[in-house]
Amino acid sequence: MRSNRSSAWVFPTGCWSSAPAILSLASAKTYDIELWAPGTKRWLEVSSVSCFGEFQARRMNLRFRAGGKGPTRHPYTINGSGLALPRLTVAIMENFQQADGSIRLPGVLAEVLGQTEITAAG
């Protein structure tokens, strides 16, 4: 199920919760984070996060004792991938390119980079 979100990025993003039938053996739940790329007219996955419940902890016999007391338990584990930077770059360029070819940077990115647009001159 995809849910489109309005975010600080101010362009189409989606979070896709994978159906149980396509999850790996270990994964209890997986979310794919996607960005809309108008040039390809499709969503591009840029990251993925999975909850494995106790599966991985049991395989490596990882345990903890809550509060330092009582019986040991297996913790839930999560995995998250890094960002697919080429796909992220393409989505930013396609969603924010202006008629003159310059690229207007989304608010959060503009703040971090200290500029509001990228032009052919740099």
Tab-separated table of N, CA, C and O in Angstrom:
chain	number	residue	atom	x	y	z
A	1	MET	N	0.841	-1.174	0.000
A	1	MET	CA	0.000	0.000	0.000
A	1	MET	C	0.888	1.239	0.000
A	1	MET	O	1.738	1.391	0.857
A	2	ARG	N	0.732	2.104	-0.958
A	2	ARG	CA	1.540	3.312	-1.050
A	2	ARG	C	0.764	4.471	-0.426
A	2	ARG	O	-0.415	4.635	-0.642
A	3	SER	N	1.455	5.266	0.347
A	3	SER	CA	0.839	6.477	0.862
A	3	SER	C	1.712	7.646	0.446
A	3	SER	O	2.908	7.641	0.682
A	4	ASN	N	1.117	8.614	-0.215
A	4	ASN	CA	1.856	9.791	-0.635
A	4	ASN	C	1.896	10.763	0.538
A	4	ASN	O	0.915	10.950	1.223
A	5	ARG	N	3.011	11.361	0.726
A	5	ARG	CA	3.174	12.235	1.872
A	5	ARG	C	3.648	13.611	1.414
A	5	ARG	O	4.458	13.736	0.527
A	6	SER	N	3.119	14.626	2.093
A	6	SER	CA	3.636	15.962	1.907
A	6	SER	C	4.783	16.074	2.901
A	6	SER	O	4.618	15.800	4.070
A	7	SER	N	5.944	16.438	2.440
A	7	SER	CA	7.097	16.455	3.331
A	7	SER	C	7.852	17.766	3.204
A	7	SER	O	7.526	18.613	2.392
A	8	ALA	N	8.879	17.885	4.002
A	8	ALA	CA	9.728	19.066	3.935
A	8	ALA	C	10.396	19.178	2.571
A	8	ALA	O	10.841	20.239	2.184
A	9	TRP	N	10.482	18.072	1.833
A	9	TRP	CA	11.087	18.093	0.501
A	9	TRP	C	10.173	18.775	-0.502
A	9	TRP	O	10.611	19.229	-1.527
A	10	VAL	N	8.885	18.817	-0.250
A	10	VAL	CA	7.896	19.466	-1.096
A	10	VAL	C	7.884	18.899	-2.514
A	10	VAL	O	7.794	19.617	-3.483
A	11	PHE	N	8.022	17.623	-2.655
A	11	PHE	CA	7.789	16.982	-3.934
A	11	PHE	C	7.306	15.571	-3.678
A	11	PHE	O	7.387	15.079	-2.555
A	12	PRO	N	6.740	14.939	-4.693
A	12	PRO	CA	6.063	13.660	-4.477
A	12	PRO	C	6.967	12.562	-3.914
A	12	PRO	O	7.961	12.184	-4.524
A	13	THR	N	6.619	12.128	-2.721
A	13	THR	CA	7.301	11.010	-2.085
A	13	THR	C	6.264	9.955	-1.764
A	13	THR	O	5.085	10.250	-1.663
A	14	GLY	N	6.682	8.750	-1.620
A	14	GLY	CA	5.767	7.681	-1.259
A	14	GLY	C	6.443	6.708	-0.318
A	14	GLY	O	7.660	6.557	-0.327
A	15	CYS	N	5.633	6.103	0.505
A	15	CYS	CA	6.130	5.062	1.397
A	15	CYS	C	5.280	3.839	1.127
A	15	CYS	O	4.055	3.879	1.245
A	16	TRP	N	5.904	2.775	0.724
A	16	TRP	CA	5.225	1.574	0.283
A	16	TRP	C	5.443	0.480	1.310
A	16	TRP	O	6.579	0.103	1.600
A	17	SER	N	4.365	-0.035	1.885
A	17	SER	CA	4.454	-1.158	2.806
A	17	SER	C	4.285	-2.429	1.986
A	17	SER	O	3.254	-2.638	1.361
A	18	SER	N	5.319	-3.266	1.966
A	18	SER	CA	5.300	-4.464	1.135
A	18	SER	C	4.258	-5.476	1.620
A	18	SER	O	4.077	-5.672	2.818
A	19	ALA	N	3.604	-6.099	0.681
A	19	ALA	CA	2.628	-7.137	0.988
A	19	ALA	C	3.333	-8.343	1.598
A	19	ALA	O	4.452	-8.663	1.211
A	20	PRO	N	2.698	-9.028	2.539
A	20	PRO	CA	3.319	-10.190	3.179
A	20	PRO	C	3.836	-11.237	2.187
A	20	PRO	O	4.854	-11.871	2.435
A	21	ALA	N	3.167	-11.394	1.071
A	21	ALA	CA	3.563	-12.426	0.106
A	21	ALA	C	4.923	-12.149	-0.539
A	21	ALA	O	5.574	-13.068	-1.012
A	22	ILE	N	5.379	-10.885	-0.529
A	22	ILE	CA	6.657	-10.576	-1.185
A	22	ILE	C	7.778	-10.274	-0.190
A	22	ILE	O	8.872	-9.904	-0.595
A	23	LEU	N	7.512	-10.442	1.104
A	23	LEU	CA	8.550	-10.228	2.108
A	23	LEU	C	9.533	-11.390	2.109
A	23	LEU	O	9.194	-12.512	1.740
A	24	SER	N	10.740	-11.130	2.562
A	24	SER	CA	11.706	-12.218	2.700
A	24	SER	C	11.300	-13.089	3.890
A	24	SER	O	10.458	-12.703	4.696
A	25	LEU	N	11.923	-14.219	4.007
A	25	LEU	CA	11.656	-15.127	5.114
A	25	LEU	C	11.819	-14.429	6.456
A	25	LEU	O	11.036	-14.626	7.375
A	26	ALA	N	12.838	-13.585	6.568
A	26	ALA	CA	13.176	-12.961	7.839
A	26	ALA	C	12.341	-11.725	8.169
A	26	ALA	O	12.125	-11.403	9.333
A	27	SER	N	11.879	-11.010	7.176
A	27	SER	CA	11.233	-9.718	7.392
A	27	SER	C	9.787	-9.841	7.855
A	27	SER	O	8.984	-10.537	7.250
A	28	ALA	N	9.482	-9.129	8.941
A	28	ALA	CA	8.104	-9.071	9.422
A	28	ALA	C	7.351	-7.936	8.720
A	28	ALA	O	6.149	-8.032	8.489
A	29	LYS	N	8.054	-6.870	8.396
A	29	LYS	CA	7.447	-5.720	7.719
A	29	LYS	C	8.552	-4.954	7.011
A	29	LYS	O	9.644	-4.795	7.542
A	30	THR	N	8.262	-4.494	5.802
A	30	THR	CA	9.230	-3.716	5.028
A	30	THR	C	8.548	-2.478	4.462
A	30	THR	O	7.425	-2.558	3.966
A	31	TYR	N	9.229	-1.355	4.557
A	31	TYR	CA	8.766	-0.111	3.955
A	31	TYR	C	9.780	0.324	2.915
A	31	TYR	O	10.978	0.383	3.193
A	32	ASP	N	9.300	0.620	1.710
A	32	ASP	CA	10.139	1.164	0.659
A	32	ASP	C	9.818	2.645	0.533
A	32	ASP	O	8.647	3.022	0.476
A	33	ILE	N	10.840	3.470	0.495
A	33	ILE	CA	10.660	4.908	0.353
A	33	ILE	C	10.961	5.252	-1.095
A	33	ILE	O	12.011	4.899	-1.625
A	34	GLU	N	9.994	5.924	-1.730
A	34	GLU	CA	10.081	6.180	-3.166
A	34	GLU	C	9.890	7.654	-3.476
A	34	GLU	O	9.242	8.377	-2.721
A	35	LEU	N	10.452	8.073	-4.599
A	35	LEU	CA	10.285	9.425	-5.120
A	35	LEU	C	9.741	9.345	-6.532
A	35	LEU	O	10.084	8.443	-7.286
A	36	TRP	N	8.916	10.308	-6.894
A	36	TRP	CA	8.334	10.343	-8.238
A	36	TRP	C	9.339	10.958	-9.209
A	36	TRP	O	9.923	12.008	-8.954
A	37	ALA	N	9.549	10.277	-10.331
A	37	ALA	CA	10.429	10.769	-11.392
A	37	ALA	C	9.586	10.992	-12.646
A	37	ALA	O	9.231	10.040	-13.343
A	38	PRO	N	9.222	12.250	-12.937
A	38	PRO	CA	8.370	12.543	-14.085
A	38	PRO	C	8.930	12.062	-15.417
A	38	PRO	O	8.181	11.672	-16.298
A	39	GLY	N	10.254	12.081	-15.601
A	39	GLY	CA	10.858	11.674	-16.876
A	39	GLY	C	10.582	10.222	-17.219
A	39	GLY	O	10.415	9.870	-18.384
A	40	THR	N	10.530	9.383	-16.207
A	40	THR	CA	10.259	7.956	-16.437
A	40	THR	C	8.798	7.612	-16.155
A	40	THR	O	8.365	6.501	-16.425
A	41	LYS	N	8.083	8.583	-15.591
A	41	LYS	CA	6.674	8.384	-15.203
A	41	LYS	C	6.510	7.171	-14.276
A	41	LYS	O	5.614	6.369	-14.426
A	42	ARG	N	7.450	7.067	-13.312
A	42	ARG	CA	7.345	5.991	-12.336
A	42	ARG	C	7.991	6.389	-11.016
A	42	ARG	O	8.739	7.348	-10.932
A	43	TRP	N	7.623	5.619	-10.000
A	43	TRP	CA	8.210	5.795	-8.680
A	43	TRP	C	9.550	5.081	-8.639
A	43	TRP	O	9.673	3.957	-9.105
A	44	LEU	N	10.573	5.743	-8.076
A	44	LEU	CA	11.895	5.151	-7.937
A	44	LEU	C	12.178	4.901	-6.455
A	44	LEU	O	12.097	5.824	-5.638
A	45	GLU	N	12.507	3.664	-6.121
A	45	GLU	CA	12.825	3.350	-4.731
A	45	GLU	C	14.185	3.956	-4.389
A	45	GLU	O	15.163	3.741	-5.084
A	46	VAL	N	14.237	4.725	-3.297
A	46	VAL	CA	15.492	5.341	-2.887
A	46	VAL	C	16.018	4.793	-1.565
A	46	VAL	O	17.177	5.023	-1.214
A	47	SER	N	15.183	4.075	-0.838
A	47	SER	CA	15.630	3.468	0.405
A	47	SER	C	14.620	2.421	0.840
A	47	SER	O	13.499	2.365	0.328
A	48	SER	N	15.023	1.592	1.781
A	48	SER	CA	14.156	0.534	2.280
A	48	SER	C	14.478	0.295	3.745
A	48	SER	O	15.646	0.347	4.146
A	49	VAL	N	13.451	0.057	4.555
A	49	VAL	CA	13.628	-0.224	5.979
A	49	VAL	C	12.784	-1.447	6.321
A	49	VAL	O	11.619	-1.527	5.945
A	50	SER	N	13.389	-2.407	7.027
A	50	SER	CA	12.683	-3.641	7.387
A	50	SER	C	12.797	-3.920	8.874
A	50	SER	O	13.840	-3.683	9.483
A	51	CYS	N	11.716	-4.456	9.440
A	51	CYS	CA	11.707	-4.937	10.815
A	51	CYS	C	11.757	-6.461	10.758
A	51	CYS	O	10.937	-7.084	10.077
A	52	PHE	N	12.696	-7.041	11.452
A	52	PHE	CA	12.880	-8.489	11.421
A	52	PHE	C	12.398	-9.180	12.686
A	52	PHE	O	12.623	-10.375	12.867
A	53	GLY	N	11.714	-8.429	13.565
A	53	GLY	CA	11.268	-9.044	14.798
A	53	GLY	C	12.461	-9.660	15.514
A	53	GLY	O	13.554	-9.093	15.536
A	54	GLU	N	12.293	-10.844	16.049
A	54	GLU	CA	13.379	-11.532	16.752
A	54	GLU	C	14.218	-12.428	15.839
A	54	GLU	O	15.186	-13.046	16.290
A	55	PHE	N	13.867	-12.536	14.555
A	55	PHE	CA	14.492	-13.497	13.643
A	55	PHE	C	16.027	-13.409	13.641
A	55	PHE	O	16.720	-14.391	13.894
A	56	GLN	N	16.581	-12.241	13.353
A	56	GLN	CA	18.030	-12.102	13.281
A	56	GLN	C	18.681	-12.287	14.648
A	56	GLN	O	19.745	-12.900	14.768
A	57	ALA	N	18.048	-11.765	15.683
A	57	ALA	CA	18.603	-11.897	17.034
A	57	ALA	C	18.681	-13.367	17.451
A	57	ALA	O	19.645	-13.796	18.080
A	58	ARG	N	17.669	-14.139	17.107
A	58	ARG	CA	17.694	-15.568	17.428
A	58	ARG	C	18.811	-16.280	16.666
A	58	ARG	O	19.505	-17.122	17.222
A	59	ARG	N	19.009	-15.939	15.403
A	59	ARG	CA	20.049	-16.595	14.596
A	59	ARG	C	21.443	-16.319	15.129
A	59	ARG	O	22.329	-17.162	15.037
A	60	MET	N	21.663	-15.131	15.682
A	60	MET	CA	22.991	-14.824	16.225
A	60	MET	C	23.044	-14.959	17.743
A	60	MET	O	24.048	-14.628	18.372
A	61	ASN	N	21.942	-15.447	18.306
A	61	ASN	CA	21.830	-15.649	19.749
A	61	ASN	C	22.113	-14.355	20.521
A	61	ASN	O	22.782	-14.358	21.551
A	62	LEU	N	21.602	-13.243	20.006
A	62	LEU	CA	21.724	-11.942	20.657
A	62	LEU	C	20.625	-11.830	21.699
A	62	LEU	O	19.452	-12.096	21.406
A	63	ARG	N	21.005	-11.467	22.907
A	63	ARG	CA	20.029	-11.351	23.994
A	63	ARG	C	20.297	-10.092	24.809
A	63	ARG	O	21.392	-9.554	24.796
A	64	PHE	N	19.268	-9.683	25.528
A	64	PHE	CA	19.437	-8.578	26.468
A	64	PHE	C	18.572	-8.838	27.679
A	64	PHE	O	17.655	-9.661	27.652
A	65	ARG	N	18.872	-8.135	28.738
A	65	ARG	CA	18.117	-8.257	29.981
A	65	ARG	C	17.520	-6.878	30.249
A	65	ARG	O	18.258	-5.920	30.511
A	66	ALA	N	16.217	-6.755	30.167
A	66	ALA	CA	15.541	-5.464	30.345
A	66	ALA	C	15.808	-4.921	31.749
A	66	ALA	O	15.568	-5.601	32.734
A	67	GLY	N	16.336	-3.704	31.804
A	67	GLY	CA	16.621	-3.078	33.095
A	67	GLY	C	17.720	-3.775	33.882
A	67	GLY	O	17.887	-3.520	35.071
A	68	GLY	N	18.437	-4.704	33.233
A	68	GLY	CA	19.507	-5.414	33.915
A	68	GLY	C	19.028	-6.497	34.867
A	68	GLY	O	19.808	-7.094	35.586
A	69	LYS	N	17.720	-6.761	34.855
A	69	LYS	CA	17.158	-7.770	35.762
A	69	LYS	C	16.210	-8.681	35.004
A	69	LYS	O	15.723	-8.339	33.938
A	70	GLY	N	15.922	-9.808	35.572
A	70	GLY	CA	14.953	-10.722	34.983
A	70	GLY	C	15.564	-11.590	33.900
A	70	GLY	O	16.776	-11.612	33.701
A	71	PRO	N	14.703	-12.287	33.160
A	71	PRO	CA	15.191	-13.220	32.132
A	71	PRO	C	15.736	-12.471	30.910
A	71	PRO	O	15.373	-11.327	30.659
A	72	THR	N	16.598	-13.140	30.170
A	72	THR	CA	17.091	-12.550	28.931
A	72	THR	C	16.041	-12.720	27.842
A	72	THR	O	15.237	-13.651	27.876
A	73	ARG	N	16.072	-11.779	26.895
A	73	ARG	CA	15.136	-11.828	25.765
A	73	ARG	C	15.883	-11.515	24.482
A	73	ARG	O	16.936	-10.897	24.500
A	74	HIS	N	15.288	-11.913	23.370
A	74	HIS	CA	15.830	-11.567	22.052
A	74	HIS	C	15.232	-10.223	21.632
A	74	HIS	O	14.005	-10.077	21.627
A	75	PRO	N	16.069	-9.241	21.261
A	75	PRO	CA	15.521	-7.948	20.816
A	75	PRO	C	15.003	-8.032	19.381
A	75	PRO	O	15.374	-8.934	18.631
A	76	TYR	N	14.140	-7.110	19.022
A	76	TYR	CA	13.745	-6.953	17.629
A	76	TYR	C	14.888	-6.237	16.918
A	76	TYR	O	15.567	-5.395	17.506
A	77	THR	N	15.115	-6.557	15.676
A	77	THR	CA	16.153	-5.885	14.898
A	77	THR	C	15.533	-5.229	13.670
A	77	THR	O	14.493	-5.667	13.175
A	78	ILE	N	16.176	-4.161	13.213
A	78	ILE	CA	15.743	-3.474	11.997
A	78	ILE	C	16.934	-3.300	11.074
A	78	ILE	O	18.078	-3.258	11.532
A	79	ASN	N	16.681	-3.229	9.796
A	79	ASN	CA	17.700	-2.962	8.788
A	79	ASN	C	17.205	-1.808	7.936
A	79	ASN	O	16.038	-1.767	7.557
A	80	GLY	N	18.096	-0.909	7.624
A	80	GLY	CA	17.751	0.193	6.736
A	80	GLY	C	18.870	0.408	5.738
A	80	GLY	O	20.043	0.389	6.100
A	81	SER	N	18.495	0.582	4.469
A	81	SER	CA	19.511	0.817	3.452
A	81	SER	C	19.856	2.300	3.402
A	81	SER	O	19.105	3.142	3.874
A	82	GLY	N	20.991	2.593	2.810
A	82	GLY	CA	21.364	3.986	2.572
A	82	GLY	C	20.498	4.549	1.451
A	82	GLY	O	19.556	3.911	0.989
A	83	LEU	N	20.793	5.735	1.036
A	83	LEU	CA	20.036	6.352	-0.060
A	83	LEU	C	20.645	6.010	-1.412
A	83	LEU	O	21.862	5.990	-1.561
A	84	ALA	N	19.790	5.757	-2.380
A	84	ALA	CA	20.222	5.557	-3.764
A	84	ALA	C	20.409	6.958	-4.355
A	84	ALA	O	19.478	7.546	-4.907
A	85	LEU	N	21.606	7.503	-4.197
A	85	LEU	CA	21.854	8.894	-4.583
A	85	LEU	C	21.586	9.205	-6.052
A	85	LEU	O	21.048	10.276	-6.348
A	86	PRO	N	21.933	8.335	-7.008
A	86	PRO	CA	21.603	8.675	-8.400
A	86	PRO	C	20.091	8.850	-8.608
A	86	PRO	O	19.670	9.777	-9.304
A	87	ARG	N	19.285	7.997	-8.004
A	87	ARG	CA	17.825	8.119	-8.152
A	87	ARG	C	17.307	9.371	-7.460
A	87	ARG	O	16.412	10.045	-7.964
A	88	LEU	N	17.859	9.680	-6.299
A	88	LEU	CA	17.464	10.890	-5.582
A	88	LEU	C	17.809	12.126	-6.405
A	88	LEU	O	16.999	13.040	-6.548
A	89	THR	N	19.006	12.142	-6.992
A	89	THR	CA	19.441	13.270	-7.816
A	89	THR	C	18.528	13.456	-9.027
A	89	THR	O	18.103	14.571	-9.341
A	90	VAL	N	18.202	12.362	-9.704
A	90	VAL	CA	17.310	12.425	-10.866
A	90	VAL	C	15.938	12.967	-10.463
A	90	VAL	O	15.378	13.839	-11.142
A	91	ALA	N	15.395	12.487	-9.352
A	91	ALA	CA	14.070	12.940	-8.912
A	91	ALA	C	14.087	14.437	-8.583
A	91	ALA	O	13.151	15.159	-8.932
A	92	ILE	N	15.138	14.901	-7.933
A	92	ILE	CA	15.238	16.340	-7.626
A	92	ILE	C	15.326	17.142	-8.920
A	92	ILE	O	14.610	18.137	-9.106
A	93	MET	N	16.180	16.706	-9.849
A	93	MET	CA	16.338	17.438	-11.110
A	93	MET	C	15.036	17.472	-11.898
A	93	MET	O	14.631	18.526	-12.403
A	94	GLU	N	14.353	16.339	-12.010
A	94	GLU	CA	13.136	16.280	-12.820
A	94	GLU	C	11.970	17.032	-12.191
A	94	GLU	O	11.139	17.590	-12.888
A	95	ASN	N	11.889	17.035	-10.868
A	95	ASN	CA	10.773	17.703	-10.201
A	95	ASN	C	10.966	19.206	-10.046
A	95	ASN	O	9.998	19.933	-9.875
A	96	PHE	N	12.210	19.681	-10.114
A	96	PHE	CA	12.469	21.089	-9.837
A	96	PHE	C	13.148	21.852	-10.967
A	96	PHE	O	13.552	22.989	-10.796
A	97	GLN	N	13.282	21.240	-12.162
A	97	GLN	CA	13.910	21.938	-13.277
A	97	GLN	C	12.995	23.049	-13.781
A	97	GLN	O	11.787	22.854	-13.941
A	98	GLN	N	13.567	24.202	-14.026
A	98	GLN	CA	12.833	25.365	-14.512
A	98	GLN	C	12.948	25.459	-16.041
A	98	GLN	O	13.757	24.763	-16.650
A	99	ALA	N	12.151	26.324	-16.647
A	99	ALA	CA	12.131	26.473	-18.104
A	99	ALA	C	13.506	26.848	-18.674
A	99	ALA	O	13.862	26.443	-19.775
A	100	ASP	N	14.295	27.598	-17.895
A	100	ASP	CA	15.620	28.015	-18.388
A	100	ASP	C	16.698	26.949	-18.151
A	100	ASP	O	17.868	27.165	-18.434
A	101	GLY	N	16.305	25.798	-17.611
A	101	GLY	CA	17.251	24.711	-17.372
A	101	GLY	C	17.828	24.685	-15.967
A	101	GLY	O	18.449	23.700	-15.564
A	102	SER	N	17.645	25.757	-15.217
A	102	SER	CA	18.146	25.774	-13.847
A	102	SER	C	17.291	24.842	-12.973
A	102	SER	O	16.187	24.461	-13.354
A	103	ILE	N	17.835	24.492	-11.828
A	103	ILE	CA	17.111	23.604	-10.910
A	103	ILE	C	16.902	24.353	-9.600
A	103	ILE	O	17.864	24.760	-8.940
A	104	ARG	N	15.624	24.571	-9.265
A	104	ARG	CA	15.277	25.227	-8.009
A	104	ARG	C	15.360	24.167	-6.909
A	104	ARG	O	14.745	23.123	-7.013
A	105	LEU	N	16.139	24.420	-5.881
A	105	LEU	CA	16.326	23.440	-4.816
A	105	LEU	C	15.178	23.488	-3.811
A	105	LEU	O	14.730	24.572	-3.435
A	106	PRO	N	14.700	22.320	-3.357
A	106	PRO	CA	13.654	22.300	-2.345
A	106	PRO	C	14.154	22.945	-1.052
A	106	PRO	O	15.365	22.950	-0.781
A	107	GLY	N	13.233	23.486	-0.265
A	107	GLY	CA	13.550	24.251	0.937
A	107	GLY	C	14.615	23.672	1.841
A	107	GLY	O	15.598	24.338	2.166
A	108	VAL	N	14.461	22.432	2.267
A	108	VAL	CA	15.410	21.825	3.192
A	108	VAL	C	16.793	21.719	2.562
A	108	VAL	O	17.800	22.042	3.190
A	109	LEU	N	16.868	21.302	1.320
A	109	LEU	CA	18.145	21.158	0.632
A	109	LEU	C	18.789	22.529	0.398
A	109	LEU	O	19.998	22.691	0.551
A	110	ALA	N	17.971	23.525	0.058
A	110	ALA	CA	18.483	24.889	-0.147
A	110	ALA	C	19.104	25.420	1.141
A	110	ALA	O	20.166	26.048	1.115
A	111	GLU	N	18.463	25.147	2.272
A	111	GLU	CA	19.005	25.599	3.557
A	111	GLU	C	20.354	24.947	3.845
A	111	GLU	O	21.293	25.615	4.265
A	112	VAL	N	20.458	23.662	3.603
A	112	VAL	CA	21.700	22.934	3.889
A	112	VAL	C	22.823	23.383	2.966
A	112	VAL	O	23.965	23.564	3.398
A	113	LEU	N	22.505	23.564	1.682
A	113	LEU	CA	23.528	23.948	0.705
A	113	LEU	C	23.811	25.441	0.664
A	113	LEU	O	24.794	25.883	0.079
A	114	GLY	N	22.925	26.238	1.255
A	114	GLY	CA	23.126	27.679	1.277
A	114	GLY	C	22.890	28.353	-0.056
A	114	GLY	O	23.428	29.426	-0.325
A	115	GLN	N	22.113	27.731	-0.944
A	115	GLN	CA	21.742	28.339	-2.221
A	115	GLN	C	20.364	27.828	-2.615
A	115	GLN	O	19.937	26.778	-2.170
A	116	THR	N	19.669	28.604	-3.428
A	116	THR	CA	18.297	28.257	-3.785
A	116	THR	C	18.166	27.574	-5.134
A	116	THR	O	17.137	27.003	-5.433
A	117	GLU	N	19.217	27.686	-5.972
A	117	GLU	CA	19.142	27.026	-7.278
A	117	GLU	C	20.519	26.653	-7.810
A	117	GLU	O	21.536	27.144	-7.359
A	118	ILE	N	20.471	25.726	-8.771
A	118	ILE	CA	21.675	25.310	-9.489
A	118	ILE	C	21.493	25.758	-10.935
A	118	ILE	O	20.464	25.457	-11.547
A	119	THR	N	22.481	26.461	-11.461
A	119	THR	CA	22.404	26.943	-12.833
A	119	THR	C	23.517	26.302	-13.655
A	119	THR	O	24.431	25.677	-13.106
A	120	ALA	N	23.452	26.476	-14.957
A	120	ALA	CA	24.484	25.928	-15.840
A	120	ALA	C	25.859	26.509	-15.484
A	120	ALA	O	26.871	25.847	-15.624
A	121	ALA	N	25.863	27.738	-15.003
A	121	ALA	CA	27.113	28.384	-14.632
A	121	ALA	C	27.634	27.868	-13.294
A	121	ALA	O	28.758	28.137	-12.918
A	122	GLY	N	26.786	27.125	-12.547
A	122	GLY	CA	27.234	26.562	-11.278
A	122	GLY	C	26.584	27.252	-10.153
A	122	GLY	O	26.654	27.086	-9.040
